[in-house]
Short mmCIF file of C-alpha atoms in Angstrom, two decimals:
data_model
loop_
_atom_site.label_atom_id
_atom_site.label_comp_id
_atom_site.label_asym_id
_atom_site.label_seq_id
_atom_site.Cartn_x
_atom_site.Cartn_y
_atom_site.Cartn_z
CA UNK A 2 0.28 -0.08 0.07
CA UNK A 3 1.70 3.33 -1.36
CA UNK A 4 1.72 6.09 1.45
CA UNK A 5 0.06 9.31 0.83
CA UNK A 6 1.24 11.42 3.79
CA UNK A 7 -1.93 13.02 5.73
CA UNK A 8 -4.38 12.12 3.12
CA UNK A 9 -7.78 13.10 4.41
CA UNK A 10 -11.01 11.42 2.90
CA UNK A 11 -13.80 13.64 1.43
CA UNK A 12 -15.16 15.58 4.66
CA UNK A 13 -18.47 14.30 6.19
CA UNK A 14 -20.18 15.10 9.25
CA UNK A 15 -18.23 14.47 12.26
CA UNK A 16 -14.65 13.52 12.30
CA UNK A 17 -12.81 11.76 10.04
CA UNK A 18 -10.10 8.87 10.26
CA UNK A 19 -7.23 9.93 8.42
CA UNK A 20 -5.04 7.32 6.87
CA UNK A 21 -1.53 8.61 8.54
CA UNK A 22 -3.14 8.86 11.97
CA UNK A 23 -4.58 5.16 11.68
CA UNK A 24 -1.41 3.54 10.76
CA UNK A 25 0.53 5.44 13.82
CA UNK A 26 -2.21 4.51 16.30
CA UNK A 27 -2.20 0.82 14.79
CA UNK A 28 1.70 1.01 15.32
CA UNK A 29 1.32 2.36 18.86
CA UNK A 30 -1.14 -0.44 19.66
CA UNK A 31 1.06 -3.19 18.54
CA UNK A 32 3.97 -1.76 20.28
CA UNK A 33 1.85 -1.90 23.52
CA UNK A 34 0.78 -5.31 22.98
CA UNK A 35 4.17 -6.74 22.32
CA UNK A 36 5.54 -5.09 25.41
CA UNK A 37 2.55 -6.51 27.47
CA UNK A 38 3.06 -10.36 25.93
CA UNK A 39 6.90 -9.86 26.55
CA UNK A 40 6.33 -8.95 30.08
CA UNK A 41 3.98 -11.62 30.92
CA UNK A 42 6.48 -14.21 29.27
CA UNK A 43 9.36 -12.98 31.32
CA UNK A 44 7.64 -12.70 34.54
CA UNK A 45 6.29 -16.00 34.43
CA UNK A 46 9.44 -17.73 33.11
CA UNK A 47 11.58 -15.93 36.06
CA UNK A 48 8.82 -16.84 38.58
CA UNK A 49 10.42 -19.05 41.41
CA UNK A 50 10.37 -19.60 44.94
CA UNK A 51 12.22 -21.55 47.41
CA UNK A 52 11.00 -22.04 51.24
CA UNK A 53 12.12 -24.13 53.92
CA UNK A 54 9.53 -25.73 56.34
CA UNK A 55 10.07 -27.28 59.85
CA UNK A 56 8.41 -30.63 59.62
CA UNK A 57 9.28 -32.24 62.89
CA UNK A 58 11.47 -31.77 65.89
CA UNK A 59 13.74 -34.41 67.06
CA UNK A 60 14.82 -33.84 70.47
CA UNK A 61 15.87 -30.01 69.93
CA UNK A 62 17.09 -29.86 66.26
CA UNK A 63 14.29 -29.02 64.05
CA UNK A 64 14.24 -31.34 60.74
CA UNK A 65 13.77 -28.93 57.74
CA UNK A 66 12.31 -29.76 54.63
CA UNK A 67 13.12 -27.21 51.53
CA UNK A 68 10.39 -26.89 48.76
CA UNK A 69 10.70 -25.17 45.72
CA UNK A 70 8.03 -23.66 43.39
CA UNK A 71 8.90 -23.15 39.59
CA UNK A 72 6.80 -22.47 36.65
CA UNK A 73 7.64 -25.69 34.71
CA UNK A 74 6.11 -27.95 37.70
CA UNK A 75 2.77 -27.02 36.03
CA UNK A 76 2.23 -27.85 32.14
CA UNK A 77 -0.51 -25.09 32.13
CA UNK A 78 2.08 -22.41 32.96
CA UNK A 79 4.45 -23.59 30.50
CA UNK A 80 1.98 -23.15 27.94
CA UNK A 81 1.36 -19.84 29.12
CA UNK A 82 4.95 -18.91 28.70
CA UNK A 83 5.07 -20.44 25.21
CA UNK A 84 1.83 -18.74 23.94
CA UNK A 85 2.91 -15.30 25.24
CA UNK A 86 6.32 -15.81 23.95
CA UNK A 87 4.77 -16.43 20.40
CA UNK A 88 2.36 -13.89 20.58
CA UNK A 89 5.18 -11.20 21.35
CA UNK A 90 7.11 -12.67 18.29
CA UNK A 91 4.10 -11.96 15.94
CA UNK A 92 3.41 -8.62 17.27
CA UNK A 93 7.31 -7.75 16.88
CA UNK A 94 7.28 -9.16 13.09
CA UNK A 95 4.20 -6.93 12.32
CA UNK A 96 5.93 -3.90 13.46
CA UNK A 97 9.08 -4.71 11.68
CA UNK A 98 6.67 -5.42 8.32
CA UNK A 99 5.08 -2.29 8.92
CA UNK A 100 8.06 0.03 9.32
CA UNK A 101 10.35 -1.74 6.93
CA UNK A 102 8.33 -3.62 4.40
CA UNK A 103 6.79 -1.11 2.11
CA UNK A 104 9.59 -2.19 -0.15
CA UNK A 105 8.20 -5.67 -0.86
CA UNK A 106 5.68 -6.03 -3.41
CA UNK A 107 3.18 -8.56 -2.78
CA UNK A 108 -0.08 -6.73 -3.04
CA UNK A 109 -2.87 -8.99 -2.99
CA UNK A 110 -1.49 -11.46 -0.66
CA UNK A 111 -0.39 -8.95 2.40
CA UNK A 112 -3.64 -8.43 3.92
CA UNK A 113 -5.23 -11.56 4.25
CA UNK A 114 -2.28 -13.03 5.68
CA UNK A 115 -1.88 -10.32 8.68
CA UNK A 116 -5.62 -10.62 9.32
CA UNK A 117 -5.54 -14.69 9.60
CA UNK A 118 -2.26 -14.46 11.68
CA UNK A 119 -3.73 -11.97 13.95
CA UNK A 120 -6.87 -14.01 14.50
CA UNK A 121 -4.78 -17.01 15.09
CA UNK A 122 -2.70 -15.32 17.77
CA UNK A 123 -5.57 -14.04 19.22
CA UNK A 124 -6.72 -17.44 20.26
CA UNK A 125 -3.41 -18.74 20.77
CA UNK A 126 -3.07 -15.93 23.91
CA UNK A 127 -6.96 -16.39 24.93
CA UNK A 128 -5.91 -20.08 25.36
CA UNK A 129 -2.95 -19.69 27.41
CA UNK A 130 -4.28 -16.87 29.61
CA UNK A 131 -7.46 -18.71 30.43
CA UNK A 132 -5.75 -21.90 31.07
CA UNK A 133 -3.16 -20.19 33.55
CA UNK A 134 -5.92 -18.12 34.96
CA UNK A 135 -7.70 -21.45 36.14
CA UNK A 136 -4.72 -23.21 37.35
CA UNK A 137 -3.86 -19.95 39.38
CA UNK A 138 -7.46 -20.10 41.08
CA UNK A 139 -7.02 -23.86 41.68
CA UNK A 140 -3.65 -23.07 43.49
CA UNK A 141 -5.32 -20.19 45.30
CA UNK A 142 -8.74 -21.88 46.63
CA UNK A 143 -7.66 -25.40 46.35
CA UNK A 144 -10.36 -28.04 45.92
CA UNK A 145 -11.83 -29.48 49.16
CA UNK A 146 -13.79 -32.32 46.82
CA UNK A 147 -10.51 -33.59 45.26
CA UNK A 148 -8.89 -32.96 48.51
CA UNK A 149 -6.12 -30.58 47.01
CA UNK A 150 -4.89 -28.04 49.27
CA UNK A 151 -4.49 -24.47 48.27
CA UNK A 152 -0.59 -23.59 48.02
CA UNK A 153 -1.00 -19.67 47.76
CA UNK A 154 -0.70 -19.39 51.45
CA UNK A 155 2.67 -20.86 51.68
CA UNK A 156 4.17 -19.42 48.51
CA UNK A 157 2.79 -16.15 48.73
CA UNK A 158 5.28 -14.10 46.44
CA UNK A 159 5.34 -16.82 43.97
CA UNK A 160 1.43 -16.53 43.64
CA UNK A 161 1.66 -12.66 43.48
CA UNK A 162 4.18 -12.48 40.74
CA UNK A 163 1.89 -15.25 38.75
CA UNK A 164 -0.84 -12.79 39.23
CA UNK A 165 1.09 -10.01 37.68
CA UNK A 166 2.00 -12.17 34.59
CA UNK A 167 -1.90 -12.96 34.08
CA UNK A 168 -2.78 -9.32 34.13
CA UNK A 169 0.08 -8.43 31.93
CA UNK A 170 -1.58 -11.06 29.42
CA UNK A 171 -5.07 -10.10 29.79
CA UNK A 172 -3.94 -6.93 28.69
CA UNK A 173 -2.03 -8.07 25.51
CA UNK A 174 -5.37 -10.22 24.86
CA UNK A 175 -7.64 -6.91 24.85
CA UNK A 176 -5.06 -5.24 22.83
CA UNK A 177 -4.76 -7.80 20.19
CA UNK A 178 -8.50 -8.11 20.04
CA UNK A 179 -8.69 -4.14 19.23
CA UNK A 180 -5.81 -4.63 17.05
CA UNK A 181 -7.66 -7.18 14.79
CA UNK A 182 -10.65 -5.26 14.62
CA UNK A 183 -8.96 -2.00 13.90
CA UNK A 184 -6.84 -3.41 10.94
CA UNK A 185 -9.53 -4.68 9.29
CA UNK A 186 -11.74 -1.75 9.44
CA UNK A 187 -8.71 0.52 8.54
CA UNK A 188 -8.24 -1.74 5.39
CA UNK A 189 -11.62 -1.46 4.44
CA UNK A 190 -12.00 2.23 4.58
CA UNK A 191 -8.87 2.66 2.76
CA UNK A 192 -9.73 0.58 0.14
CA UNK A 193 -13.46 2.11 -0.25
CA UNK A 194 -11.78 5.55 -0.63
CA UNK A 195 -9.25 4.80 -3.25
CA UNK A 196 -12.13 2.90 -5.23
CA UNK A 197 -13.90 6.33 -4.56
CA UNK A 198 -17.35 5.16 -3.36
CA UNK A 199 -18.38 7.98 -1.31
CA UNK A 200 -21.18 5.93 0.49
CA UNK A 201 -19.09 3.66 2.21
CA UNK A 202 -17.03 5.91 4.32
CA UNK A 203 -17.16 5.03 7.84
CA UNK A 204 -16.70 7.91 10.52
CA UNK A 205 -15.07 7.11 13.84
CA UNK A 206 -14.21 9.62 16.54
CA UNK A 207 -10.70 10.84 16.98
CA UNK B 120 -23.11 -20.63 -7.92
CA UNK B 121 -20.25 -19.51 -5.82
CA UNK B 122 -23.04 -17.69 -3.42
CA UNK B 123 -24.85 -21.01 -3.09
CA UNK B 124 -21.46 -22.82 -2.44
CA UNK B 125 -20.64 -20.15 0.29
CA UNK B 126 -23.76 -20.65 1.95
CA UNK B 127 -23.80 -24.33 2.07
CA UNK B 128 -20.55 -24.71 3.49
CA UNK B 129 -21.24 -22.13 6.11
CA UNK B 130 -24.67 -23.98 7.01
CA UNK B 131 -22.50 -27.29 7.27
CA UNK B 132 -19.76 -25.91 9.48
CA UNK B 133 -22.43 -23.99 11.49
CA UNK B 134 -24.58 -27.31 12.24
CA UNK B 135 -21.40 -29.18 12.68
CA UNK B 136 -20.62 -26.66 15.48
CA UNK B 137 -23.73 -26.70 16.96
CA UNK B 138 -23.87 -30.29 17.34
CA UNK B 139 -20.24 -30.38 18.86
CA UNK B 140 -21.03 -27.57 21.58
CA UNK B 141 -24.76 -29.39 22.25
CA UNK B 142 -23.13 -32.88 22.85
CA UNK B 143 -20.10 -31.16 24.96
CA UNK B 144 -22.53 -29.60 27.36
CA UNK B 145 -25.05 -32.50 28.03
CA UNK B 146 -22.11 -35.00 28.51
CA UNK B 147 -20.50 -32.73 31.02
CA UNK B 148 -23.73 -31.99 32.69
CA UNK B 149 -24.71 -35.71 33.08
CA UNK B 150 -21.34 -36.89 34.32
CA UNK B 151 -21.22 -37.68 38.19
CA UNK B 152 -20.09 -40.88 40.26
CA UNK B 153 -19.64 -41.72 43.72
CA UNK B 154 -17.40 -44.14 45.10
CA UNK B 155 -16.51 -45.37 48.51
CA UNK B 156 -12.54 -45.82 49.09
CA UNK B 157 -11.82 -46.86 52.90
CA UNK B 158 -15.00 -45.25 54.28
CA UNK B 159 -14.39 -42.02 52.70
CA UNK B 160 -17.18 -41.05 49.96
CA UNK B 161 -15.81 -39.86 47.11
CA UNK B 162 -18.43 -37.87 44.81
CA UNK B 163 -17.29 -36.75 41.87
CA UNK B 164 -19.57 -34.01 39.71
CA UNK B 165 -18.89 -31.76 37.36
CA UNK B 166 -20.24 -28.65 39.93
CA UNK B 167 -17.54 -29.45 42.25
CA UNK B 168 -15.00 -27.48 40.22
CA UNK B 169 -15.30 -23.84 39.04
CA UNK B 170 -13.42 -24.56 35.80
CA UNK B 171 -15.88 -27.19 34.59
CA UNK B 172 -18.86 -25.17 35.76
CA UNK B 173 -17.37 -22.29 33.26
CA UNK B 174 -16.91 -24.79 30.70
CA UNK B 175 -20.47 -25.79 30.74
CA UNK B 176 -21.71 -22.08 30.62
CA UNK B 177 -19.43 -21.09 27.68
CA UNK B 178 -20.60 -24.33 25.81
CA UNK B 179 -24.21 -23.49 26.59
CA UNK B 180 -23.83 -20.00 25.25
CA UNK B 181 -22.37 -21.24 22.02
CA UNK B 182 -24.84 -23.65 21.67
CA UNK B 183 -27.76 -21.11 21.91
CA UNK B 184 -25.83 -18.85 19.70
CA UNK B 185 -25.38 -21.31 17.10
CA UNK B 186 -29.07 -22.19 16.92
CA UNK B 187 -30.04 -18.39 16.82
CA UNK B 188 -27.58 -17.97 13.65
CA UNK B 189 -28.77 -21.19 11.97
CA UNK B 190 -31.93 -19.28 11.55
CA UNK B 191 -30.90 -16.01 10.91
CA UNK B 192 -28.31 -16.92 8.27
CA UNK B 193 -30.51 -16.00 5.33
CA UNK B 194 -30.88 -12.39 6.37
CA UNK B 195 -28.28 -9.98 4.77
CA UNK B 196 -28.60 -7.26 6.96
CA UNK B 197 -26.92 -9.01 10.02
CA UNK B 198 -23.91 -10.11 7.97
CA UNK B 199 -21.24 -7.92 9.83
CA UNK B 200 -22.57 -8.31 13.42
CA UNK B 201 -22.52 -12.28 12.78
CA UNK B 202 -18.86 -12.08 11.48
CA UNK B 203 -18.10 -10.07 14.79
CA UNK B 204 -20.11 -12.15 17.25
CA UNK B 205 -18.50 -15.51 15.66
CA UNK B 206 -14.86 -14.22 16.38
CA UNK B 207 -15.95 -13.28 20.28
CA UNK B 208 -17.56 -16.82 20.54
CA UNK B 209 -14.65 -18.78 19.22
CA UNK B 210 -12.38 -16.84 21.46
CA UNK B 211 -14.75 -18.30 24.42
CA UNK B 212 -14.91 -21.61 23.24
CA UNK B 213 -10.79 -21.83 23.00
CA UNK B 214 -10.49 -20.24 26.53
CA UNK B 215 -12.89 -22.59 28.13
CA UNK B 216 -11.51 -25.77 26.50
CA UNK B 217 -8.04 -24.74 27.51
CA UNK B 218 -9.04 -24.06 30.84
CA UNK B 219 -11.12 -27.46 31.28
CA UNK B 220 -7.94 -29.30 29.72
CA UNK B 221 -5.64 -27.74 32.00
CA UNK B 222 -7.57 -28.83 35.43
CA UNK B 223 -8.47 -32.32 33.93
CA UNK B 224 -4.70 -33.04 33.28
CA UNK B 225 -4.08 -32.43 37.13
CA UNK B 226 -6.78 -34.45 37.97
CA UNK B 227 -5.62 -37.29 35.81
CA UNK B 228 -1.85 -37.15 36.71
CA UNK B 229 -1.65 -35.27 39.80
CA UNK B 230 0.81 -32.65 40.95
CA UNK B 231 3.41 -34.11 42.85
CA UNK B 232 5.35 -30.80 43.60
CA UNK B 233 2.05 -29.28 45.15
CA UNK B 234 1.13 -32.47 46.86
CA UNK B 235 -2.19 -33.30 44.85
CA UNK B 236 -3.11 -36.82 44.17
CA UNK B 237 -5.04 -37.68 40.89
CA UNK B 238 -8.70 -38.52 41.27
CA UNK B 239 -8.94 -40.68 38.14
CA UNK B 240 -7.92 -43.75 39.94
CA UNK B 241 -11.18 -43.41 42.34
CA UNK B 242 -13.63 -42.36 40.07
CA UNK B 243 -12.67 -43.81 36.41
CA UNK B 244 -16.19 -43.35 34.83
CA UNK B 245 -16.18 -40.06 35.62
CA UNK B 246 -12.91 -39.42 33.98
CA UNK B 247 -13.90 -41.02 30.88
CA UNK B 248 -17.19 -38.89 30.73
CA UNK B 249 -15.37 -35.63 31.16
CA UNK B 250 -12.64 -36.93 28.51
CA UNK B 251 -16.02 -37.20 25.92
CA UNK B 252 -17.12 -34.09 26.76
CA UNK B 253 -13.41 -32.24 26.27
CA UNK B 254 -13.21 -33.81 22.72
CA UNK B 255 -16.50 -32.75 21.73
CA UNK B 256 -15.47 -29.28 23.01
CA UNK B 257 -12.24 -29.27 21.10
CA UNK B 258 -13.89 -30.13 17.82
CA UNK B 259 -16.51 -27.16 18.45
CA UNK B 260 -13.57 -25.09 19.16
CA UNK B 261 -11.74 -25.96 15.97
CA UNK B 262 -14.63 -25.75 13.76
CA UNK B 263 -15.71 -22.41 14.72
CA UNK B 264 -11.85 -21.26 14.03
CA UNK B 265 -12.30 -22.62 10.61
CA UNK B 266 -15.65 -20.68 10.13
CA UNK B 267 -13.80 -17.55 11.10
CA UNK B 268 -11.19 -17.97 8.70
CA UNK B 269 -13.72 -18.97 5.96
CA UNK B 270 -15.85 -15.92 6.60
CA UNK B 271 -12.76 -13.51 6.84
CA UNK B 272 -11.70 -14.96 3.10
CA UNK B 273 -15.40 -14.55 2.02
CA UNK B 274 -15.74 -11.25 3.82
CA UNK B 275 -12.37 -9.79 2.24
CA UNK B 276 -12.07 -11.33 -1.13
CA UNK B 277 -14.36 -8.56 -2.98
CA UNK B 278 -11.60 -6.06 -2.30
CA UNK B 279 -8.78 -7.46 -3.99
CA UNK B 280 -7.81 -7.70 -7.42
CA UNK B 281 -6.36 -11.30 -6.59
#
């Protein structure tokens, strides 16, 4: 898509979404989504806590037991880390392509590829975030019917860091949803202006 | 000709997804088993776990949505809204199936680091029932994803010179 700087569509009632502004908005949103997903991955991968418990006392010497909580003990958290890593790589590639890719010429094929990849990565990050969320809920509340004890009262900081990673991942999910819709809307707007059909302009607030 | 082919493919995919979500809901709701092990009564129902309750709710919403859209798919004016709602429902289905799979995997294998014992040895029939419901939900999620990609392809094709 050749860029015309600051091209404005014909004036109608209300504000009009200019092509230049929408391109930078989309780029900014993708940067935010990349940062959120990368933060979620990093916080989850570096999440570890070691704690020593006194299990028994023999005479006067206490018997200690050292337990470690690491993220790779739980398969759901491993899936979470991988999913968020893939999504952050996807956003990085999309940013690079937007900034540097205007020299490559594959006009008809580019947009369906971007839209489909966006949708697939949206499903991926949604699956990862929700699996980790319910596993965290199980760790926080336990399950009395299955006789599973909660672990968050013993490993408080581990649970807090996991919660932070989850929040970052849900933020990335919301941003990716917004990006998917905006990029499809943006492309439809640009194409209908280049085909000069005045009736199809969608007016969006600034 | 292309339009009737498009309509037939869409209706077939929606019927398949409707059947899958309906069977996932019904099989999960009817799964319950009681077992007595050494004087302790183990009773397993889907409502013992918030994750499975979320799963049943999400699949039920998807079933209702599928039924409504099957009757509406001939009206032109709802096209854009149906595409957007399809994306939302597909996201909900993928999240519910992944959450249920995570908890079911803990139930089957346990988690030695957290001291959680597997429950499938005590209630094997419950576990099989839940496995069936999860497979149906997985099929439903994949079919909705294929439906979304197909709608995207159909929706965007008139805009390209390809």
